[in-house]
C-alpha cells in the first residue's frame, strides 16, 4: 500500500525530518512532485543535511528511493546533492532510482524563471528561481526533455531546439546574464545522470505494490502552494495535494491508505502572497528567531504567524488527511499565550471556508486564545504524556476543529525528537 506524507501549509512544515523518522517502516520512499525548490532538512548523526530532489529515506539501508515522474529534476543541483549524500556513506547506486519520465530542468529554464520574476517587479511570486515554473510549462506545453531522453542519441539536438525556443523568449525580457557557464556544468551533470539507475517508475512501483511492499510518497512544498488550490498565482507549479500522488508516480488511487498531514504548531510562509495569520510585530519576529525560520533552499527569512485552522481544514479536506503530525511544538514553549485562527472575517462576514481570493487587505483572522506553558516544557518532554497540560489542550483543540487525530508531536529538529500520542 501507499501512505502519503505531505505539508498542509505553505511548505517547510518539517516533512524531511518526519519522512526520515518513518522511513524504516517502508520499502520505498517516493517523491511525486516539485523539484529543487524543495529543501528538506534532516539531522544524521547530528550533521545537518538538506535534500532538494533526493527522497528523505536515503539514509536508511533497507529502503529504496524513487524520484517519480511528477518531479522536475535539475541535473546540476542533483549532482551536488548526490556528492553530499555519497560523502556520508550512502551508496546511491543501490538505493536511488529515477523515473525515466521525470522532466529535466535545463539552464535556460532557470534563466526564464529569473527573467520572468524580474519583469513582475513588486508583483513577483518570490520563486526560488530554480526553473520550476518554466520546466512545468514545457512539460504541459509538450516541449520538455525527460530523464529517459539523456540516454537517446538525439538528446543534444533536442536540447538545442529547446534552448533556441527559450532564447527567443528571453529576448523579450531585459535579461543580460551570461549562461554559457551554466551550460557546461549542465552537460557534465547530464553525464553523471546517465550513470544513475534510470527506470520505468510506474512498473517499478506497481510491481513492488503487487508483491506487498510498502511505499511512502513524500510531498514537497505545501498544500497552500498547490497550483489549483493554493493562493494562486502565488503558488508553485505542481499538484502538492494527495491527488498529485497518482499522476506523479503512476499508481492508482486504490493503493492509497493513510494520508499523513504535517503542520507546524504555528505557521510560516516564504516568498510573496497572502498569509492571513501573518504577524508583523515582535511576536512574529520571536517566532522566526526561536523557530530559526530561514529558508532551507534560499536562506530567506520566513514570514511567521499563528496556526491557521481555516486553511488547515481546507487542506485536510483536499487531501483526505487521516492523521496529523504537529511539528515545532517546542517553539511555542517561549510564549505566554498561543493563538489559533478559527475563522476569517471577510468584508465583515465570518466564514470557515477558504475564499477564492485571499488578499491580506480584506481578510482578518478571528482568534482563539490559549494559555501558554512554562519554559522548555515541550522541548524536554520524552513522552506525549509528559507534555504540559496547556499544550495538550492546544493539540486537542486542533484535532477537534479539524476532526483529524494528531498522532505525533515533534519537539525538536533531531531524529528522535518526536512523541507518539
Ligand atoms: P520541510 O521542507 O518540510 O522538510 O522543512 P524544512 O527542512 O524546510 O524546515 C523545517 C525546519 O524545522 C528545519 O530546520 C528542521 O530541522 C526544523 N524542525 C523540524 N521539526 C522540528 C521541531 O519539531 N522543532 C524544531 N525546533 N525544529 C524542527
Ligand atoms: P519545501 O518542500 C516553502 C514557494 C516559493 C515561492 C513559491 C513558488 O521545502 O516545503 P517556485 O520556486 O516553486 O517557483 O516558488 O513557492 N516555495 C516553497 N516555500 N517550501 C518549499 O518547499 C517551497 N517550494 C517553493 O518561496 O513563494
Ligand atoms: Mg523546506
Coordinates of C-alpha atoms and ligand atoms in Angstrom, one line a residue:
X1 CA 0.0 0.0 0.0
X2 CA 1.0 3.6 -0.3
X3 CA 0.9 6.1 2.6
X4 CA 1.3 9.7 1.7
X5 CA 3.1 12.3 3.7
X6 CA 2.6 15.9 2.7
X7 CA 2.8 19.5 4.0
X8 CA -0.6 21.2 4.9
X9 CA 0.6 24.8 5.0
X10 CA 3.0 26.9 2.8
X11 CA 5.9 24.4 2.9
X12 CA 8.7 23.8 5.4
X13 CA 6.5 22.0 7.8
X14 CA 9.3 19.6 8.7
X15 CA 8.4 16.9 6.1
X16 CA 12.0 15.8 5.6
X17 CA 12.5 15.1 9.3
X18 CA 9.3 13.2 9.6
X19 CA 9.9 11.1 6.4
X20 CA 13.3 10.2 7.8
X21 CA 11.6 9.1 11.1
X22 CA 9.1 6.9 9.3
X23 CA 11.3 5.6 6.5
X24 CA 12.5 2.5 8.2
X25 CA 8.9 1.1 8.1
X26 CA 8.7 1.4 4.3
X27 CA 10.3 -0.5 1.4
X28 CA 10.2 2.6 -0.9
X29 CA 10.2 6.3 -0.4
X30 CA 9.0 8.2 -3.5
X31 CA 8.9 11.9 -4.3
X32 CA 5.9 12.6 -6.6
X33 CA 6.2 16.4 -7.4
X34 CA 8.3 19.5 -7.1
X35 CA 12.0 19.8 -7.6
X36 CA 15.0 21.7 -6.3
X37 CA 12.7 24.4 -4.9
X38 CA 12.2 22.0 -2.0
X39 CA 14.6 22.0 0.9
X40 CA 14.0 19.1 3.3
X41 CA 16.2 19.2 6.4
X42 CA 17.4 16.0 8.2
X43 CA 19.9 15.5 11.0
X44 CA 22.0 12.4 10.5
X45 CA 24.4 11.8 13.5
X46 CA 24.0 15.5 14.4
X47 CA 25.0 16.6 11.0
X48 CA 22.5 18.7 9.1
X49 CA 21.7 17.6 5.6
X50 CA 19.3 19.5 3.2
X51 CA 17.8 17.4 0.5
X52 CA 16.2 19.0 -2.6
X53 CA 15.5 16.3 -5.1
X54 CA 16.6 13.0 -3.4
X55 CA 13.8 11.5 -1.2
X56 CA 14.3 11.7 2.6
X57 CA 14.5 7.9 3.0
X58 CA 18.0 7.8 1.5
X59 CA 19.8 7.3 4.9
X60 CA 18.0 4.0 5.6
X61 CA 19.9 1.0 4.3
X62 CA 16.9 -1.2 3.6
X63 CA 14.7 1.4 1.9
X64 CA 14.9 2.3 -1.7
X65 CA 14.1 5.8 -3.0
X66 CA 12.4 6.8 -6.2
X67 CA 12.3 10.2 -7.9
X68 CA 8.9 10.0 -9.5
X69 CA 7.8 11.2 -13.0
X70 CA 5.9 14.1 -11.4
X71 CA 9.2 15.7 -10.2
X72 CA 11.3 18.2 -12.2
X73 CA 15.0 17.4 -11.9
X74 CA 17.9 19.8 -12.4
X75 CA 20.9 17.6 -13.2
X76 CA 23.3 20.2 -11.7
X77 CA 21.7 20.5 -8.3
X78 CA 21.0 16.8 -8.3
X79 CA 24.7 16.0 -8.8
X80 CA 25.8 18.3 -5.9
X81 CA 23.2 16.6 -3.7
X82 CA 24.4 13.1 -4.7
X83 CA 28.0 14.1 -3.9
X84 CA 27.0 15.3 -0.5
X85 CA 24.9 12.2 0.3
X86 CA 27.6 9.9 -1.0
X87 CA 30.2 11.6 1.2
X88 CA 28.0 10.5 4.2
X89 CA 28.5 6.9 3.2
X90 CA 25.3 6.2 1.2
X91 CA 25.5 4.0 -1.9
X92 CA 23.1 5.7 -4.3
X93 CA 23.7 3.1 -7.0
X94 CA 21.9 0.7 -4.6
X95 CA 19.1 2.8 -3.1
X96 CA 18.2 5.6 -5.6
X97 CA 16.1 5.2 -8.7
X98 CA 14.9 7.9 -11.1
X99 CA 11.8 7.5 -13.3
X100 CA 12.6 8.0 -16.9
X101 CA 9.5 10.2 -17.4
X102 CA 10.8 12.8 -14.9
X103 CA 11.2 16.1 -16.6
X104 CA 14.6 17.9 -16.8
X105 CA 15.3 21.5 -15.8
X106 CA 17.7 23.0 -18.3
X107 CA 19.8 26.2 -17.7
X108 CA 17.5 28.3 -19.8
X109 CA 14.6 27.3 -17.5
X110 CA 16.4 28.9 -14.6
X111 CA 17.2 32.0 -16.8
X112 CA 13.5 32.2 -17.8
X113 CA 12.4 31.9 -14.1
X114 CA 14.7 34.8 -13.2
X115 CA 13.7 36.9 -16.1
X116 CA 10.0 36.4 -15.5
X117 CA 10.3 37.2 -11.8
X118 CA 12.3 40.4 -12.5
X119 CA 9.7 41.5 -15.1
X120 CA 7.0 41.1 -12.5
X121 CA 8.6 43.7 -10.2
X122 CA 6.7 44.1 -6.9
X123 CA 4.2 41.5 -8.0
X124 CA 6.8 38.8 -8.1
X125 CA 5.9 35.4 -6.7
X126 CA 9.1 35.1 -4.7
X127 CA 10.1 32.0 -6.6
X128 CA 13.1 30.1 -5.5
X129 CA 14.4 30.8 -9.1
X130 CA 15.2 27.1 -9.6
X131 CA 13.4 27.0 -13.0
X132 CA 10.4 25.1 -11.7
X133 CA 7.7 27.2 -13.4
X134 CA 9.3 27.2 -16.9
X135 CA 10.1 23.4 -16.6
X136 CA 6.5 22.5 -15.8
X137 CA 5.3 24.9 -18.6
X138 CA 7.4 22.9 -21.1
X139 CA 6.0 19.7 -19.7
X140 CA 2.4 20.7 -20.2
X141 CA 3.3 22.6 -23.3
X142 CA 4.7 19.3 -24.7
X143 CA 8.2 20.6 -25.3
X144 CA 10.0 19.2 -22.3
X145 CA 13.0 16.9 -22.1
X146 CA 12.8 13.9 -19.8
X147 CA 15.4 11.9 -17.9
X148 CA 15.0 8.9 -20.3
X149 CA 15.9 11.3 -23.1
X150 CA 19.5 11.6 -21.9
X151 CA 20.1 8.0 -23.0
X152 CA 18.9 8.7 -26.5
X153 CA 21.4 9.6 -29.3
X154 CA 19.5 12.8 -30.3
X155 CA 19.5 14.3 -26.8
X156 CA 21.9 17.2 -27.7
X157 CA 19.8 18.1 -30.7
X158 CA 16.6 18.2 -28.8
X159 CA 18.3 20.2 -26.1
X160 CA 19.5 22.7 -28.7
X161 CA 16.0 23.0 -30.1
X162 CA 14.5 23.7 -26.7
X163 CA 17.3 26.2 -25.9
X164 CA 16.6 28.1 -29.1
X165 CA 13.0 28.4 -28.1
X166 CA 14.0 29.7 -24.7
X167 CA 16.5 32.2 -26.2
X168 CA 13.6 33.7 -28.3
X169 CA 11.5 34.0 -25.1
X170 CA 14.4 35.5 -23.2
X171 CA 14.9 38.1 -25.9
X172 CA 11.6 39.6 -24.8
X173 CA 13.0 40.3 -21.4
X174 CA 15.7 42.5 -20.1
X175 CA 17.9 39.6 -19.2
X176 CA 21.7 40.1 -19.6
X177 CA 23.3 37.3 -17.7
X178 CA 25.8 35.0 -19.5
X179 CA 24.5 31.5 -19.1
X180 CA 27.3 29.7 -21.0
X181 CA 29.0 28.5 -17.8
X182 CA 25.6 27.1 -16.6
X183 CA 25.6 25.0 -19.8
X184 CA 29.0 23.3 -19.3
X185 CA 28.0 22.4 -15.7
X186 CA 24.7 21.1 -17.1
X187 CA 26.3 18.7 -19.6
X188 CA 28.8 17.4 -17.1
X189 CA 25.9 16.7 -14.8
X190 CA 23.9 15.0 -17.6
X191 CA 26.9 12.6 -18.0
X192 CA 26.6 11.9 -14.3
X193 CA 22.9 11.4 -14.5
X194 CA 23.4 8.7 -17.3
X195 CA 25.3 6.6 -14.7
X196 CA 22.4 6.5 -12.3
X197 CA 19.5 4.0 -12.1
X198 CA 17.0 5.2 -14.6
X199 CA 13.9 3.1 -14.5
X200 CA 10.3 2.9 -15.6
X201 CA 8.9 4.4 -12.4
X202 CA 5.3 3.2 -12.8
X203 CA 6.3 -0.5 -13.4
X204 CA 8.9 -0.2 -10.7
X205 CA 6.4 0.8 -8.1
X206 CA 3.4 -1.2 -9.2
X207 CA 5.4 -4.4 -9.2
X208 CA 6.5 -3.7 -5.7
X209 CA 3.0 -2.9 -4.6
X210 CA 1.7 -6.1 -6.1
X211 CA 4.4 -8.0 -4.2
X212 CA 3.0 -6.5 -1.0
X213 CA 5.7 -3.9 -0.4
X214 CA 5.0 -0.6 1.5
X215 CA 5.6 2.8 -0.1
X216 CA 5.7 6.2 1.4
X217 CA 5.0 9.1 -1.0
X218 CA 6.9 12.2 0.1
X219 CA 5.3 15.5 -0.8
X220 CA 7.3 18.7 -1.4
X221 CA 6.1 22.3 -0.8
X222 CA 2.7 22.6 0.9
X223 CA -0.9 22.3 0.1
X224 CA -1.4 26.1 0.1
X225 CA 1.2 26.3 -2.7
X226 CA -0.8 23.8 -4.9
X227 CA -1.2 25.1 -8.4
X228 CA -5.0 24.6 -8.3
X229 CA -6.0 25.1 -4.7
X230 CA -3.2 27.3 -3.3
X231 CA -3.1 31.1 -3.1
X232 CA -2.9 31.5 -6.9
X233 CA -0.9 33.0 -8.5
X234 CA 1.4 32.9 -5.5
X235 CA 1.9 29.1 -5.8
X236 CA 4.3 26.6 -7.2
X237 CA 3.6 24.8 -10.5
X238 CA 2.7 21.3 -9.3
X239 CA -0.1 19.4 -7.5
X240 CA 1.1 19.3 -4.0
X241 CA -2.0 17.6 -2.6
X242 CA -2.7 13.8 -2.4
X243 CA -4.2 13.8 -5.8
X244 CA -0.8 14.5 -7.2
X245 CA 0.5 11.2 -5.9
X246 CA -1.3 9.1 -8.6
X247 CA -0.2 11.2 -11.6
X248 CA 3.2 11.9 -10.1
X249 CA 4.1 8.2 -9.6
X250 CA 1.8 6.3 -11.9
X251 CA -0.2 4.5 -9.2
X252 CA -3.9 4.0 -8.9
X253 CA -6.0 5.6 -6.1
X254 CA -6.9 2.1 -4.7
X255 CA -3.3 1.7 -3.4
X256 CA -3.5 4.8 -1.1
X257 CA -4.0 4.1 2.6
X258 CA -3.0 6.7 5.1
X259 CA -2.6 10.4 4.3
X260 CA -0.3 11.9 6.9
X261 CA -0.5 15.7 7.0
X262 CA 2.3 17.7 8.6
X263 CA 1.7 21.1 10.1
X264 CA 3.7 23.3 12.3
X265 CA 2.2 24.3 15.7
X266 CA 2.2 27.8 14.1
X267 CA 2.6 28.9 10.5
X268 CA 5.2 30.2 8.1
X269 CA 5.4 31.3 4.5
X270 CA 8.5 32.2 2.4
X271 CA 8.1 34.3 -0.7
X272 CA 5.2 36.6 -1.6
X273 CA 1.5 36.1 -1.4
X274 CA -1.3 36.3 1.1
X275 CA -0.9 34.9 4.6
X276 CA -3.9 35.8 6.8
X277 CA -2.3 34.9 10.1
X278 CA 1.0 36.6 9.5
X279 CA 2.3 38.6 12.5
X280 CA 4.1 41.8 11.5
X281 CA 5.1 42.5 15.1
X282 CA 7.5 41.4 17.8
X283 CA 5.7 38.1 18.3
X284 CA 6.2 37.3 14.6
X285 CA 9.9 38.1 15.0
X286 CA 10.1 36.0 18.1
X287 CA 8.6 33.0 16.2
X288 CA 11.2 33.5 13.4
X289 CA 14.1 33.8 15.9
X290 CA 13.2 30.9 18.2
X291 CA 11.9 28.7 15.3
X292 CA 15.0 29.6 13.2
X293 CA 12.7 30.3 10.4
X294 CA 15.1 30.9 7.5
X295 CA 14.6 29.1 4.1
X296 CA 16.5 25.7 3.7
X297 CA 16.9 26.3 0.0
X298 CA 17.3 30.1 -0.3
X299 CA 18.2 31.3 3.2
X300 CA 15.4 33.9 3.0
X301 CA 13.7 34.8 6.3
X302 CA 10.3 33.1 6.6
X303 CA 7.2 35.1 7.4
X304 CA 5.7 33.9 10.6
X305 CA 2.3 33.8 12.3
X306 CA -0.1 31.7 14.4
X307 CA -1.6 28.5 13.2
X308 CA -4.5 28.9 10.6
X309 CA -7.2 26.3 11.2
X310 CA -9.3 27.6 8.3
X311 CA -6.5 26.9 5.9
X312 CA -5.7 23.6 7.6
X313 CA -9.3 22.4 7.5
X314 CA -9.3 23.2 3.8
X315 CA -6.1 21.3 3.0
X316 CA -7.1 18.3 5.2
X317 CA -10.3 18.2 3.1
X318 CA -8.5 18.4 -0.2
X319 CA -6.1 15.6 0.6
X320 CA -8.4 13.4 2.8
X321 CA -5.9 13.6 5.6
X322 CA -6.3 10.7 8.0
X323 CA -3.7 11.7 10.6
X324 CA -1.6 14.7 11.6
X325 CA 1.9 15.3 12.7
X326 CA 2.4 18.6 14.5
X327 CA 6.0 19.9 14.3
X328 CA 7.9 22.6 16.1
X329 CA 5.8 22.4 19.3
X330 CA 8.9 23.2 21.3
X331 CA 9.0 26.7 19.7
X332 CA 5.7 27.6 21.4
X333 CA 7.5 27.0 24.8
X334 CA 8.6 30.6 24.6
X335 CA 5.1 32.1 24.6
X336 CA 2.8 33.1 27.5
X337 CA -0.2 33.0 25.1
X338 CA -0.7 31.0 22.0
X339 CA -3.4 31.8 19.3
X340 CA -5.2 29.8 16.6
X341 CA -7.2 31.4 13.8
X342 CA -10.6 29.7 13.8
X343 CA -12.5 31.8 11.2
X344 CA -11.9 34.6 8.7
X345 CA -13.7 37.9 8.8
X346 CA -14.2 38.6 5.1
X347 CA -15.7 42.0 4.4
X348 CA -17.4 41.9 7.8
X349 CA -18.8 38.3 7.4
X350 CA -17.4 35.4 9.3
X351 CA -16.5 32.3 7.4
X352 CA -14.8 29.0 8.0
X353 CA -14.2 28.5 4.3
X354 CA -11.3 29.4 2.1
X355 CA -12.3 32.3 -0.1
X356 CA -11.5 32.4 -3.9
X357 CA -9.1 35.3 -3.4
X358 CA -7.1 35.6 -0.3
X359 CA -5.9 39.1 -0.3
X360 CA -4.5 40.3 3.0
X361 CA -6.4 43.6 2.9
X362 CA -9.9 42.1 3.1
X363 CA -9.4 39.2 5.4
X364 CA -9.0 39.4 9.2
X365 CA -8.4 36.3 11.3
X366 CA -10.7 35.5 14.2
X367 CA -8.6 34.4 17.1
X368 CA -9.0 31.8 19.8
X369 CA -6.5 32.3 22.7
X370 CA -4.8 29.5 24.6
X371 CA -2.8 29.7 27.8
X372 CA 0.9 29.2 27.2
X373 CA 3.1 26.8 29.3
X374 CA 6.4 27.0 31.1
X375 CA 9.9 27.3 29.7
X376 CA 11.1 24.3 27.6
X377 CA 8.3 22.1 28.8
X378 CA 7.6 20.7 25.4
X379 CA 11.2 20.6 24.3
X380 CA 12.2 18.5 27.3
X381 CA 9.3 16.0 27.1
X382 CA 10.3 12.5 26.3
X383 CA 6.7 11.1 26.0
X384 CA 3.5 12.6 24.9
X385 CA 2.0 12.3 28.4
X386 CA 4.8 14.5 29.8
X387 CA 3.8 17.4 27.7
X388 CA 2.3 20.3 29.7
X389 CA -1.4 20.2 30.1
X390 CA -1.8 23.5 28.3
X391 CA 0.0 22.2 25.3
X392 CA -2.2 19.1 25.3
X393 CA -5.3 21.4 25.4
X394 CA -4.0 23.2 22.4
X395 CA -3.4 19.9 20.5
X396 CA -6.9 18.6 21.4
X397 CA -8.4 21.9 20.2
X398 CA -6.6 21.5 16.8
X399 CA -7.8 17.9 16.5
X400 CA -11.4 18.8 17.4
X401 CA -11.5 21.7 14.8
X402 CA -10.1 19.6 12.0
X403 CA -11.7 16.3 13.1
X404 CA -8.4 14.5 12.4
X405 CA -6.3 13.0 15.1
X406 CA -2.8 14.3 15.9
X407 CA -0.7 11.1 16.0
X408 CA 2.7 12.6 16.6
X409 CA 4.1 15.8 18.1
X410 CA 7.6 16.8 17.1
X411 CA 9.5 18.7 19.7
X412 CA 12.9 19.4 18.2
X413 CA 14.8 19.1 14.9
X414 CA 16.7 15.9 16.0
X415 CA 15.9 12.5 14.5
X416 CA 14.4 11.1 17.8
X417 CA 12.7 14.3 19.0
X418 CA 9.2 13.1 18.3
X419 CA 6.4 12.0 20.6
X420 CA 3.8 9.4 19.7
X421 CA 0.4 10.2 21.0
Ligands
LIG1 P1 10.5 20.7 5.0 O1 10.7 21.4 3.8 O2 9.0 20.5 5.3 O3 11.2 19.4 5.1 O4 11.0 21.5 6.2 P2 12.4 22.4 6.3 O5 13.5 21.4 6.4 O6 12.5 23.3 5.1 O7 12.1 23.3 7.5 C1 11.9 22.7 8.8 C2 12.9 23.2 9.8 O8 12.5 22.9 11.1 C3 14.3 22.5 9.6 O9 15.3 23.4 10.0 C4 14.1 21.4 10.6 O10 15.4 20.9 11.1 C5 13.4 22.0 11.7 N1 12.5 21.2 12.5 C6 11.7 20.1 12.1 N2 11.0 19.7 13.1 C7 11.2 20.5 14.2 C8 10.7 20.5 15.5 O11 9.8 19.8 16.0 N3 11.2 21.5 16.3 C9 12.2 22.4 15.9 N4 12.6 23.3 16.7 N5 12.7 22.3 14.6 C10 12.2 21.4 13.8
LIG2 P1 9.6 22.5 0.8 O1 9.5 21.2 0.1 C1 8.4 26.7 1.1 C2 7.5 28.8 -2.6 C3 8.5 29.9 -3.0 C4 7.5 30.8 -3.8 C5 6.6 29.8 -4.5 C6 6.9 29.5 -5.9 O2 10.9 22.8 1.3 O3 8.5 22.7 1.8 P2 8.8 28.1 -7.1 O4 10.3 28.1 -6.8 O5 8.2 26.8 -6.9 O6 8.5 28.8 -8.4 O7 8.3 29.1 -5.9 O8 6.6 28.7 -3.7 N1 8.1 27.5 -2.4 C7 8.4 27.0 -1.1 N2 8.1 27.5 0.1 N3 8.9 25.5 1.0 C8 9.1 24.9 -0.2 O9 9.4 23.6 -0.4 C9 8.9 25.7 -1.4 N4 9.0 25.5 -2.7 C10 8.5 26.6 -3.3 O10 9.1 30.6 -1.9 O11 6.8 31.6 -2.9
LIG3 MG1 11.7 23.2 3.2

